[in-house]
Amino acid sequence: EPAARALANDEPRSSVVVGLVPGQKMLRVLVVDDDQDNRELLHELLDVIGFDVHEAIDGMNALDEFERVHPDLIMMDVKMPRMGGIEATERIRSTPEGQDVPIIAISASTTLELVEHTNKAGFDGFLRKPLDEHEMFEMIRALLKVEYRYEPEKVKHPSRMTRPLKTPTIDGVPTELIEALRDALERGYSDEVT
């Protein structure tokens, strides 16, 4: 099992990654996903931290972008039209330049069969959709040996709110309707409320 799969996290879970420690090499990440929203989300998460992010819309496009960009890491969706992530990864691994580049599989499915298939295809890690941001950054840290800057996660506490919560008002609602709603709720007739 790759080291990235069982990470010893030396940062507390309540810390969030806010950037890369200055002075590190600019690392290129290729995000491959046929879903535009997924690509944009990953692009934004990685770009804000300080990675140079490139995108591909499927496995075929990923092969072209791999040749053009020479990424330091590939985040590869497994199921895509035209060419899926497994075939694209096998093709990348068959090239001299693609032997050592870390490739992380991303999928909504986590069947044992799929995870084993990604292992055989040469993926270095597996992330399940919806992505856990903390898990993703820790896997990238282990694979690329990058150092992050962390900040404690801001915990919202009711007594520390800057503005008090607004109390909902019911101005303009007829008194009879308010009484009928109150009566229905007190008797447990929630169907009547809708």
Short mmCIF file of N, CA and C in Angstrom, two decimals:
data_model
loop_
_atom_site.label_atom_id
_atom_site.label_comp_id
_atom_site.label_asym_id
_atom_site.label_seq_id
_atom_site.Cartn_x
_atom_site.Cartn_y
_atom_site.Cartn_z
N GLU A 1 0.84 -1.19 0.00
CA GLU A 1 0.00 0.00 0.00
C GLU A 1 0.88 1.25 0.00
N PRO A 2 0.61 2.22 -0.89
CA PRO A 2 1.41 3.44 -0.91
C PRO A 2 1.29 4.19 0.42
N ALA A 3 2.35 4.89 0.75
CA ALA A 3 2.38 5.63 2.02
C ALA A 3 1.26 6.65 2.09
N ALA A 4 0.84 7.14 0.95
CA ALA A 4 -0.20 8.18 0.93
C ALA A 4 -1.54 7.66 1.43
N ARG A 5 -1.74 6.36 1.43
CA ARG A 5 -3.03 5.81 1.83
C ARG A 5 -3.18 5.76 3.35
N ALA A 6 -2.10 5.65 4.05
CA ALA A 6 -2.17 5.61 5.52
C ALA A 6 -1.27 6.70 6.06
N LEU A 7 -1.82 7.89 6.13
CA LEU A 7 -1.01 9.05 6.47
C LEU A 7 -0.98 9.29 7.96
N ALA A 8 0.21 9.54 8.47
CA ALA A 8 0.34 9.99 9.85
C ALA A 8 0.30 11.50 9.81
N ASN A 9 -0.75 12.05 10.31
CA ASN A 9 -0.95 13.50 10.19
C ASN A 9 -0.36 14.20 11.40
N ASP A 10 0.65 15.03 11.17
CA ASP A 10 1.27 15.72 12.30
C ASP A 10 0.67 17.10 12.52
N GLU A 11 -0.34 17.47 11.75
CA GLU A 11 -1.07 18.71 11.98
C GLU A 11 -2.42 18.35 12.59
N PRO A 12 -2.86 19.11 13.57
CA PRO A 12 -4.17 18.79 14.16
C PRO A 12 -5.28 18.91 13.13
N ARG A 13 -6.29 18.07 13.28
CA ARG A 13 -7.40 18.03 12.34
C ARG A 13 -8.11 19.38 12.25
N SER A 14 -8.01 20.18 13.29
CA SER A 14 -8.70 21.46 13.29
C SER A 14 -7.94 22.54 12.54
N SER A 15 -6.77 22.20 11.96
CA SER A 15 -6.01 23.17 11.17
C SER A 15 -6.40 23.07 9.70
N VAL A 16 -6.41 24.21 9.03
CA VAL A 16 -6.69 24.20 7.60
C VAL A 16 -5.48 24.72 6.84
N VAL A 17 -5.28 24.14 5.66
CA VAL A 17 -4.18 24.56 4.80
C VAL A 17 -4.54 25.91 4.19
N VAL A 18 -3.63 26.88 4.33
CA VAL A 18 -3.89 28.22 3.78
C VAL A 18 -2.88 28.60 2.70
N GLY A 19 -1.86 27.78 2.51
CA GLY A 19 -0.88 28.08 1.48
C GLY A 19 0.32 27.17 1.57
N LEU A 20 1.22 27.33 0.62
CA LEU A 20 2.49 26.59 0.63
C LEU A 20 3.53 27.43 1.36
N VAL A 21 4.42 26.77 2.07
CA VAL A 21 5.52 27.48 2.71
C VAL A 21 6.37 28.10 1.59
N PRO A 22 6.69 29.40 1.69
CA PRO A 22 7.46 30.07 0.63
C PRO A 22 8.81 29.40 0.38
N GLY A 23 9.31 29.57 -0.85
CA GLY A 23 10.63 29.06 -1.19
C GLY A 23 10.62 27.69 -1.83
N GLN A 24 9.45 27.07 -1.98
CA GLN A 24 9.37 25.76 -2.62
C GLN A 24 9.19 25.93 -4.12
N LYS A 25 9.60 24.91 -4.85
CA LYS A 25 9.45 24.90 -6.30
C LYS A 25 7.96 25.01 -6.66
N MET A 26 7.65 25.77 -7.71
CA MET A 26 6.26 25.87 -8.20
C MET A 26 5.88 24.52 -8.81
N LEU A 27 4.85 23.90 -8.27
CA LEU A 27 4.45 22.57 -8.72
C LEU A 27 3.20 22.66 -9.59
N ARG A 28 3.25 21.91 -10.70
CA ARG A 28 2.13 21.90 -11.64
C ARG A 28 1.22 20.70 -11.34
N VAL A 29 -0.08 20.97 -11.27
CA VAL A 29 -1.07 19.92 -11.03
C VAL A 29 -2.04 19.89 -12.21
N LEU A 30 -2.26 18.69 -12.75
CA LEU A 30 -3.23 18.50 -13.83
C LEU A 30 -4.49 17.89 -13.24
N VAL A 31 -5.60 18.60 -13.34
CA VAL A 31 -6.90 18.14 -12.85
C VAL A 31 -7.69 17.60 -14.04
N VAL A 32 -8.08 16.33 -13.97
CA VAL A 32 -8.79 15.69 -15.07
C VAL A 32 -10.17 15.24 -14.59
N ASP A 33 -11.21 15.85 -15.16
CA ASP A 33 -12.59 15.49 -14.79
C ASP A 33 -13.51 15.99 -15.89
N ASP A 34 -14.48 15.17 -16.28
CA ASP A 34 -15.41 15.59 -17.32
C ASP A 34 -16.46 16.56 -16.79
N ASP A 35 -16.62 16.63 -15.48
CA ASP A 35 -17.59 17.54 -14.88
C ASP A 35 -16.93 18.91 -14.63
N GLN A 36 -17.47 19.94 -15.26
CA GLN A 36 -16.87 21.28 -15.16
C GLN A 36 -16.86 21.79 -13.73
N ASP A 37 -17.95 21.56 -12.98
CA ASP A 37 -18.01 22.03 -11.59
C ASP A 37 -16.91 21.39 -10.74
N ASN A 38 -16.69 20.09 -10.95
CA ASN A 38 -15.63 19.40 -10.20
C ASN A 38 -14.25 19.96 -10.54
N ARG A 39 -14.03 20.20 -11.83
CA ARG A 39 -12.74 20.78 -12.25
C ARG A 39 -12.53 22.14 -11.63
N GLU A 40 -13.57 22.98 -11.70
CA GLU A 40 -13.45 24.33 -11.16
C GLU A 40 -13.20 24.33 -9.65
N LEU A 41 -13.89 23.44 -8.94
CA LEU A 41 -13.70 23.35 -7.49
C LEU A 41 -12.27 22.95 -7.16
N LEU A 42 -11.77 21.89 -7.80
CA LEU A 42 -10.39 21.46 -7.55
C LEU A 42 -9.40 22.54 -7.97
N HIS A 43 -9.65 23.15 -9.12
CA HIS A 43 -8.75 24.21 -9.61
C HIS A 43 -8.65 25.31 -8.56
N GLU A 44 -9.79 25.75 -8.06
CA GLU A 44 -9.80 26.84 -7.07
C GLU A 44 -9.10 26.44 -5.78
N LEU A 45 -9.40 25.23 -5.27
CA LEU A 45 -8.77 24.77 -4.02
C LEU A 45 -7.25 24.72 -4.13
N LEU A 46 -6.76 24.22 -5.25
CA LEU A 46 -5.32 24.04 -5.43
C LEU A 46 -4.62 25.36 -5.79
N ASP A 47 -5.28 26.17 -6.61
CA ASP A 47 -4.71 27.45 -7.05
C ASP A 47 -4.50 28.40 -5.87
N VAL A 48 -5.49 28.45 -5.00
CA VAL A 48 -5.45 29.36 -3.85
C VAL A 48 -4.29 29.01 -2.91
N ILE A 49 -3.93 27.73 -2.87
CA ILE A 49 -2.83 27.28 -2.00
C ILE A 49 -1.48 27.64 -2.62
N GLY A 50 -1.43 27.72 -3.95
CA GLY A 50 -0.17 28.09 -4.60
C GLY A 50 0.32 27.14 -5.67
N PHE A 51 -0.52 26.16 -6.06
CA PHE A 51 -0.14 25.25 -7.14
C PHE A 51 -0.46 25.90 -8.49
N ASP A 52 0.29 25.50 -9.53
CA ASP A 52 0.03 25.92 -10.90
C ASP A 52 -0.90 24.87 -11.50
N VAL A 53 -2.18 25.20 -11.65
CA VAL A 53 -3.20 24.21 -12.00
C VAL A 53 -3.57 24.26 -13.48
N HIS A 54 -3.66 23.07 -14.08
CA HIS A 54 -4.08 22.90 -15.47
C HIS A 54 -5.24 21.92 -15.49
N GLU A 55 -6.06 21.96 -16.54
CA GLU A 55 -7.26 21.13 -16.59
C GLU A 55 -7.33 20.30 -17.87
N ALA A 56 -8.00 19.15 -17.75
CA ALA A 56 -8.33 18.31 -18.91
C ALA A 56 -9.74 17.78 -18.70
N ILE A 57 -10.49 17.65 -19.82
CA ILE A 57 -11.91 17.30 -19.71
C ILE A 57 -12.18 15.80 -19.81
N ASP A 58 -11.18 15.00 -20.18
CA ASP A 58 -11.33 13.55 -20.23
C ASP A 58 -9.94 12.92 -20.40
N GLY A 59 -9.90 11.59 -20.49
CA GLY A 59 -8.62 10.89 -20.60
C GLY A 59 -7.82 11.25 -21.83
N MET A 60 -8.51 11.40 -22.98
CA MET A 60 -7.81 11.77 -24.22
C MET A 60 -7.15 13.14 -24.08
N ASN A 61 -7.92 14.08 -23.56
CA ASN A 61 -7.41 15.44 -23.34
C ASN A 61 -6.27 15.42 -22.31
N ALA A 62 -6.38 14.52 -21.33
CA ALA A 62 -5.34 14.40 -20.29
C ALA A 62 -4.01 13.99 -20.89
N LEU A 63 -4.03 13.09 -21.88
CA LEU A 63 -2.78 12.66 -22.53
C LEU A 63 -2.10 13.84 -23.22
N ASP A 64 -2.90 14.65 -23.91
CA ASP A 64 -2.36 15.84 -24.59
C ASP A 64 -1.78 16.83 -23.58
N GLU A 65 -2.56 17.10 -22.52
CA GLU A 65 -2.11 18.05 -21.50
C GLU A 65 -0.88 17.54 -20.75
N PHE A 66 -0.81 16.23 -20.53
CA PHE A 66 0.35 15.65 -19.87
C PHE A 66 1.62 15.94 -20.67
N GLU A 67 1.53 15.75 -21.99
CA GLU A 67 2.68 16.01 -22.87
C GLU A 67 3.03 17.49 -22.89
N ARG A 68 2.02 18.35 -22.86
CA ARG A 68 2.24 19.79 -22.97
C ARG A 68 2.76 20.40 -21.67
N VAL A 69 2.18 19.98 -20.53
CA VAL A 69 2.43 20.64 -19.26
C VAL A 69 3.52 19.97 -18.41
N HIS A 70 3.68 18.65 -18.58
CA HIS A 70 4.59 17.86 -17.72
C HIS A 70 4.30 18.12 -16.24
N PRO A 71 3.10 17.73 -15.78
CA PRO A 71 2.70 18.03 -14.40
C PRO A 71 3.51 17.26 -13.37
N ASP A 72 3.55 17.80 -12.15
CA ASP A 72 4.20 17.13 -11.02
C ASP A 72 3.22 16.20 -10.31
N LEU A 73 1.91 16.39 -10.58
CA LEU A 73 0.86 15.58 -9.96
C LEU A 73 -0.35 15.61 -10.88
N ILE A 74 -1.06 14.46 -10.95
CA ILE A 74 -2.31 14.39 -11.71
C ILE A 74 -3.42 13.95 -10.77
N MET A 75 -4.53 14.70 -10.78
CA MET A 75 -5.74 14.33 -10.06
C MET A 75 -6.70 13.83 -11.13
N MET A 76 -6.97 12.51 -11.16
CA MET A 76 -7.66 11.88 -12.29
C MET A 76 -9.00 11.26 -11.89
N ASP A 77 -10.07 11.81 -12.47
CA ASP A 77 -11.38 11.18 -12.30
C ASP A 77 -11.32 9.81 -12.97
N VAL A 78 -11.98 8.81 -12.39
CA VAL A 78 -11.89 7.46 -12.93
C VAL A 78 -12.85 7.26 -14.10
N LYS A 79 -14.11 7.70 -13.95
CA LYS A 79 -15.11 7.44 -14.99
C LYS A 79 -15.38 8.70 -15.79
N MET A 80 -15.01 8.63 -17.09
CA MET A 80 -15.21 9.77 -17.99
C MET A 80 -15.55 9.23 -19.38
N PRO A 81 -16.25 10.02 -20.20
CA PRO A 81 -16.52 9.59 -21.58
C PRO A 81 -15.24 9.62 -22.42
N ARG A 82 -15.33 9.03 -23.59
CA ARG A 82 -14.20 8.92 -24.54
C ARG A 82 -13.09 8.04 -24.00
N MET A 83 -12.42 8.47 -22.94
CA MET A 83 -11.39 7.65 -22.30
C MET A 83 -11.42 7.91 -20.81
N GLY A 84 -11.58 6.84 -20.05
CA GLY A 84 -11.65 6.95 -18.59
C GLY A 84 -10.27 7.13 -17.97
N GLY A 85 -10.26 7.38 -16.68
CA GLY A 85 -9.02 7.64 -15.96
C GLY A 85 -8.08 6.45 -15.86
N ILE A 86 -8.64 5.24 -15.81
CA ILE A 86 -7.78 4.06 -15.71
C ILE A 86 -6.97 3.87 -16.98
N GLU A 87 -7.64 3.95 -18.14
CA GLU A 87 -6.92 3.80 -19.41
C GLU A 87 -5.91 4.93 -19.60
N ALA A 88 -6.31 6.15 -19.27
CA ALA A 88 -5.41 7.30 -19.41
C ALA A 88 -4.17 7.12 -18.53
N THR A 89 -4.38 6.63 -17.31
CA THR A 89 -3.25 6.42 -16.40
C THR A 89 -2.32 5.32 -16.92
N GLU A 90 -2.89 4.24 -17.43
CA GLU A 90 -2.05 3.16 -18.00
C GLU A 90 -1.22 3.68 -19.16
N ARG A 91 -1.83 4.54 -19.98
CA ARG A 91 -1.08 5.11 -21.12
C ARG A 91 0.02 6.05 -20.65
N ILE A 92 -0.27 6.86 -19.66
CA ILE A 92 0.75 7.78 -19.11
C ILE A 92 1.89 6.97 -18.50
N ARG A 93 1.54 5.93 -17.76
CA ARG A 93 2.57 5.07 -17.12
C ARG A 93 3.44 4.36 -18.15
N SER A 94 2.94 4.16 -19.36
CA SER A 94 3.72 3.45 -20.39
C SER A 94 4.76 4.34 -21.05
N THR A 95 4.75 5.64 -20.72
CA THR A 95 5.73 6.56 -21.30
C THR A 95 6.89 6.76 -20.31
N PRO A 96 8.09 7.06 -20.79
CA PRO A 96 9.22 7.29 -19.87
C PRO A 96 8.96 8.43 -18.89
N GLU A 97 8.30 9.53 -19.39
CA GLU A 97 8.04 10.69 -18.51
C GLU A 97 6.94 10.40 -17.50
N GLY A 98 6.11 9.40 -17.77
CA GLY A 98 4.97 9.13 -16.91
C GLY A 98 5.19 8.07 -15.84
N GLN A 99 6.42 7.57 -15.76
CA GLN A 99 6.71 6.49 -14.79
C GLN A 99 6.58 6.96 -13.34
N ASP A 100 7.06 8.16 -13.07
CA ASP A 100 7.18 8.60 -11.68
C ASP A 100 6.20 9.67 -11.23
N VAL A 101 5.42 10.23 -12.15
CA VAL A 101 4.51 11.30 -11.75
C VAL A 101 3.40 10.70 -10.87
N PRO A 102 3.17 11.28 -9.68
CA PRO A 102 2.09 10.76 -8.83
C PRO A 102 0.73 11.03 -9.47
N ILE A 103 -0.14 10.01 -9.43
CA ILE A 103 -1.49 10.14 -9.98
C ILE A 103 -2.48 9.68 -8.91
N ILE A 104 -3.42 10.56 -8.58
CA ILE A 104 -4.45 10.25 -7.59
C ILE A 104 -5.76 9.98 -8.30
N ALA A 105 -6.36 8.83 -8.02
CA ALA A 105 -7.68 8.48 -8.57
C ALA A 105 -8.75 9.18 -7.76
N ILE A 106 -9.77 9.68 -8.46
CA ILE A 106 -10.92 10.31 -7.80
C ILE A 106 -12.18 9.65 -8.34
N SER A 107 -13.03 9.17 -7.42
CA SER A 107 -14.26 8.51 -7.86
C SER A 107 -15.32 8.57 -6.78
N ALA A 108 -16.58 8.59 -7.21
CA ALA A 108 -17.70 8.52 -6.27
C ALA A 108 -17.89 7.09 -5.79
N SER A 109 -17.41 6.14 -6.59
CA SER A 109 -17.53 4.72 -6.23
C SER A 109 -16.29 4.27 -5.48
N THR A 110 -16.48 3.50 -4.42
CA THR A 110 -15.32 2.98 -3.68
C THR A 110 -15.40 1.47 -3.52
N THR A 111 -15.93 0.79 -4.54
CA THR A 111 -15.99 -0.66 -4.46
C THR A 111 -14.57 -1.20 -4.40
N LEU A 112 -14.40 -2.31 -3.72
CA LEU A 112 -13.09 -2.94 -3.57
C LEU A 112 -12.50 -3.24 -4.95
N GLU A 113 -13.36 -3.68 -5.86
CA GLU A 113 -12.92 -4.01 -7.21
C GLU A 113 -12.32 -2.78 -7.90
N LEU A 114 -12.99 -1.64 -7.77
CA LEU A 114 -12.49 -0.42 -8.41
C LEU A 114 -11.17 0.03 -7.79
N VAL A 115 -11.09 0.00 -6.47
CA VAL A 115 -9.86 0.41 -5.78
C VAL A 115 -8.70 -0.50 -6.21
N GLU A 116 -8.94 -1.81 -6.29
CA GLU A 116 -7.89 -2.75 -6.74
C GLU A 116 -7.50 -2.46 -8.19
N HIS A 117 -8.50 -2.14 -9.00
CA HIS A 117 -8.24 -1.84 -10.42
C HIS A 117 -7.36 -0.58 -10.54
N THR A 118 -7.62 0.42 -9.72
CA THR A 118 -6.80 1.64 -9.77
C THR A 118 -5.38 1.34 -9.29
N ASN A 119 -5.25 0.47 -8.30
CA ASN A 119 -3.91 0.07 -7.83
C ASN A 119 -3.12 -0.57 -8.97
N LYS A 120 -3.76 -1.50 -9.67
CA LYS A 120 -3.09 -2.21 -10.77
C LYS A 120 -2.75 -1.27 -11.92
N ALA A 121 -3.59 -0.26 -12.13
CA ALA A 121 -3.36 0.69 -13.24
C ALA A 121 -2.21 1.64 -12.95
N GLY A 122 -1.77 1.71 -11.70
CA GLY A 122 -0.62 2.55 -11.37
C GLY A 122 -0.93 3.83 -10.63
N PHE A 123 -2.15 3.96 -10.09
CA PHE A 123 -2.47 5.15 -9.29
C PHE A 123 -1.71 5.09 -7.97
N ASP A 124 -1.39 6.25 -7.42
CA ASP A 124 -0.65 6.33 -6.16
C ASP A 124 -1.55 6.56 -4.96
N GLY A 125 -2.79 6.89 -5.19
CA GLY A 125 -3.72 7.16 -4.11
C GLY A 125 -5.14 7.15 -4.64
N PHE A 126 -6.10 7.12 -3.73
CA PHE A 126 -7.51 7.07 -4.11
C PHE A 126 -8.29 8.00 -3.20
N LEU A 127 -9.03 8.93 -3.80
CA LEU A 127 -9.88 9.84 -3.03
C LEU A 127 -11.33 9.65 -3.48
N ARG A 128 -12.23 9.64 -2.51
CA ARG A 128 -13.64 9.44 -2.80
C ARG A 128 -14.35 10.79 -2.92
N LYS A 129 -15.26 10.87 -3.89
CA LYS A 129 -16.13 12.04 -4.01
C LYS A 129 -17.32 11.85 -3.09
N PRO A 130 -17.83 12.90 -2.44
CA PRO A 130 -17.29 14.25 -2.43
C PRO A 130 -15.97 14.30 -1.68
N LEU A 131 -15.05 15.10 -2.17
CA LEU A 131 -13.70 15.14 -1.62
C LEU A 131 -13.66 15.70 -0.21
N ASP A 132 -12.85 15.07 0.62
CA ASP A 132 -12.52 15.60 1.94
C ASP A 132 -11.26 16.44 1.73
N GLU A 133 -11.40 17.75 1.86
CA GLU A 133 -10.30 18.68 1.58
C GLU A 133 -9.05 18.34 2.40
N HIS A 134 -9.25 18.04 3.68
CA HIS A 134 -8.14 17.72 4.57
C HIS A 134 -7.39 16.48 4.08
N GLU A 135 -8.15 15.44 3.76
CA GLU A 135 -7.55 14.19 3.28
C GLU A 135 -6.79 14.41 1.97
N MET A 136 -7.38 15.22 1.08
CA MET A 136 -6.74 15.49 -0.21
C MET A 136 -5.40 16.20 -0.02
N PHE A 137 -5.38 17.26 0.80
CA PHE A 137 -4.13 17.99 1.00
C PHE A 137 -3.07 17.14 1.69
N GLU A 138 -3.48 16.28 2.60
CA GLU A 138 -2.51 15.40 3.27
C GLU A 138 -1.93 14.38 2.30
N MET A 139 -2.76 13.86 1.39
CA MET A 139 -2.26 12.91 0.39
C MET A 139 -1.28 13.61 -0.55
N ILE A 140 -1.61 14.82 -0.97
CA ILE A 140 -0.71 15.59 -1.84
C ILE A 140 0.60 15.87 -1.11
N ARG A 141 0.51 16.21 0.17
CA ARG A 141 1.72 16.49 0.96
C ARG A 141 2.64 15.26 1.00
N ALA A 142 2.04 14.10 1.21
CA ALA A 142 2.84 12.86 1.28
C ALA A 142 3.46 12.51 -0.07
N LEU A 143 2.73 12.74 -1.15
CA LEU A 143 3.22 12.37 -2.48
C LEU A 143 4.25 13.36 -3.03
N LEU A 144 4.05 14.65 -2.78
CA LEU A 144 4.94 15.66 -3.36
C LEU A 144 5.98 16.20 -2.36
N LYS A 145 5.85 15.80 -1.10
CA LYS A 145 6.76 16.27 -0.04
C LYS A 145 6.73 17.80 0.07
N VAL A 146 5.55 18.37 -0.08
CA VAL A 146 5.41 19.82 0.05
C VAL A 146 5.17 20.17 1.51
N GLU A 147 5.43 21.43 1.84
CA GLU A 147 5.16 21.92 3.19
C GLU A 147 4.09 22.99 3.10
N TYR A 148 3.09 22.87 3.96
CA TYR A 148 1.99 23.81 3.97
C TYR A 148 2.10 24.80 5.11
N ARG A 149 1.44 25.93 4.93
CA ARG A 149 1.17 26.86 6.03
C ARG A 149 -0.25 26.53 6.51
N TYR A 150 -0.41 26.47 7.82
CA TYR A 150 -1.71 26.12 8.40
C TYR A 150 -2.23 27.26 9.26
N GLU A 151 -3.53 27.31 9.40
CA GLU A 151 -4.18 28.21 10.34
C GLU A 151 -5.25 27.42 11.06
N PRO A 152 -5.48 27.74 12.34
CA PRO A 152 -6.55 27.03 13.04
C PRO A 152 -7.88 27.29 12.36
N GLU A 153 -8.71 26.25 12.30
CA GLU A 153 -10.04 26.40 11.71
C GLU A 153 -10.88 27.31 12.58
N LYS A 154 -11.56 28.23 11.94
CA LYS A 154 -12.39 29.16 12.70
C LYS A 154 -13.68 28.45 13.10
N VAL A 155 -13.89 28.29 14.39
CA VAL A 155 -15.09 27.63 14.87
C VAL A 155 -16.11 28.69 15.23
N LYS A 156 -17.28 28.57 14.62
CA LYS A 156 -18.34 29.53 14.91
C LYS A 156 -18.97 29.18 16.25
N HIS A 157 -18.92 30.09 17.18
CA HIS A 157 -19.50 29.88 18.50
C HIS A 157 -20.55 30.95 18.70
N PRO A 158 -21.79 30.55 19.13
CA PRO A 158 -22.88 31.53 19.22
C PRO A 158 -22.53 32.78 20.01
N SER A 159 -21.77 32.62 21.09
CA SER A 159 -21.47 33.78 21.94
C SER A 159 -20.42 34.70 21.31
N ARG A 160 -19.77 34.26 20.24
CA ARG A 160 -18.72 35.07 19.61
C ARG A 160 -19.17 35.69 18.30
N MET A 161 -20.44 35.61 18.00
CA MET A 161 -20.92 36.18 16.74
C MET A 161 -20.79 37.69 16.77
N THR A 162 -20.40 38.27 15.65
CA THR A 162 -20.21 39.71 15.61
C THR A 162 -21.54 40.45 15.58
N ARG A 163 -22.56 39.83 14.95
CA ARG A 163 -23.88 40.44 14.92
C ARG A 163 -24.88 39.46 15.51
N PRO A 164 -25.82 39.95 16.31
CA PRO A 164 -26.82 39.04 16.85
C PRO A 164 -27.73 38.51 15.74
N LEU A 165 -28.26 37.32 15.96
CA LEU A 165 -29.18 36.74 14.99
C LEU A 165 -30.46 37.57 14.94
N LYS A 166 -30.98 37.72 13.75
CA LYS A 166 -32.23 38.46 13.61
C LYS A 166 -33.39 37.53 13.95
N THR A 167 -34.35 38.06 14.69
CA THR A 167 -35.54 37.29 15.01
C THR A 167 -36.50 37.41 13.85
N PRO A 168 -36.97 36.25 13.33
CA PRO A 168 -37.89 36.34 12.20
C PRO A 168 -39.16 37.08 12.60
N THR A 169 -39.67 37.90 11.72
CA THR A 169 -40.90 38.63 12.01
C THR A 169 -42.02 38.06 11.17
N ILE A 170 -43.24 38.26 11.65
CA ILE A 170 -44.40 37.76 10.91
C ILE A 170 -45.40 38.89 10.67
N ASP A 171 -44.86 40.08 10.46
CA ASP A 171 -45.71 41.23 10.17
C ASP A 171 -46.53 40.96 8.91
N GLY A 172 -47.78 41.34 8.95
CA GLY A 172 -48.62 41.21 7.77
C GLY A 172 -49.32 39.88 7.65
N VAL A 173 -48.99 38.90 8.52
CA VAL A 173 -49.66 37.60 8.47
C VAL A 173 -50.92 37.70 9.33
N PRO A 174 -52.08 37.32 8.78
CA PRO A 174 -53.32 37.44 9.55
C PRO A 174 -53.26 36.65 10.86
N THR A 175 -53.79 37.24 11.93
CA THR A 175 -53.78 36.62 13.26
C THR A 175 -54.45 35.25 13.23
N GLU A 176 -55.54 35.10 12.45
CA GLU A 176 -56.23 33.80 12.39
C GLU A 176 -55.30 32.71 11.86
N LEU A 177 -54.49 33.05 10.86
CA LEU A 177 -53.56 32.06 10.28
C LEU A 177 -52.49 31.69 11.29
N ILE A 178 -51.96 32.68 12.01
CA ILE A 178 -50.95 32.41 13.03
C ILE A 178 -51.53 31.47 14.10
N GLU A 179 -52.76 31.76 14.55
CA GLU A 179 -53.41 30.92 15.57
C GLU A 179 -53.64 29.51 15.04
N ALA A 180 -54.07 29.39 13.79
CA ALA A 180 -54.33 28.07 13.19
C ALA A 180 -53.04 27.27 13.09
N LEU A 181 -51.96 27.94 12.69
CA LEU A 181 -50.65 27.26 12.61
C LEU A 181 -50.18 26.81 13.98
N ARG A 182 -50.30 27.70 14.97
CA ARG A 182 -49.88 27.37 16.33
C ARG A 182 -50.68 26.17 16.85
N ASP A 183 -52.00 26.20 16.62
CA ASP A 183 -52.88 25.13 17.09
C ASP A 183 -52.50 23.80 16.42
N ALA A 184 -52.27 23.83 15.10
CA ALA A 184 -51.91 22.61 14.37
C ALA A 184 -50.59 22.04 14.87
N LEU A 185 -49.59 22.90 15.12
CA LEU A 185 -48.29 22.45 15.61
C LEU A 185 -48.40 21.86 17.01
N GLU A 186 -49.18 22.51 17.87
CA GLU A 186 -49.33 22.02 19.25
C GLU A 186 -50.01 20.66 19.28
N ARG A 187 -50.93 20.42 18.32
CA ARG A 187 -51.63 19.14 18.30
C ARG A 187 -50.83 18.08 17.53
N GLY A 188 -49.71 18.50 16.93
CA GLY A 188 -48.87 17.54 16.21
C GLY A 188 -49.32 17.28 14.79
N TYR A 189 -50.11 18.17 14.24
CA TYR A 189 -50.60 17.99 12.87
C TYR A 189 -49.69 18.76 11.91
N SER A 190 -48.47 18.28 11.78
CA SER A 190 -47.52 19.01 10.92
C SER A 190 -47.95 19.01 9.47
N ASP A 191 -48.79 18.03 9.07
CA ASP A 191 -49.27 18.01 7.67
C ASP A 191 -50.12 19.23 7.35
N GLU A 192 -50.84 19.70 8.37
CA GLU A 192 -51.70 20.87 8.16
C GLU A 192 -50.89 22.14 7.96
N VAL A 193 -49.68 22.19 8.50
CA VAL A 193 -48.84 23.39 8.43
C VAL A 193 -48.38 23.63 6.99
N THR A 194 -48.10 22.58 6.25
CA THR A 194 -47.65 22.74 4.88
C THR A 194 -48.84 23.03 4.01
#
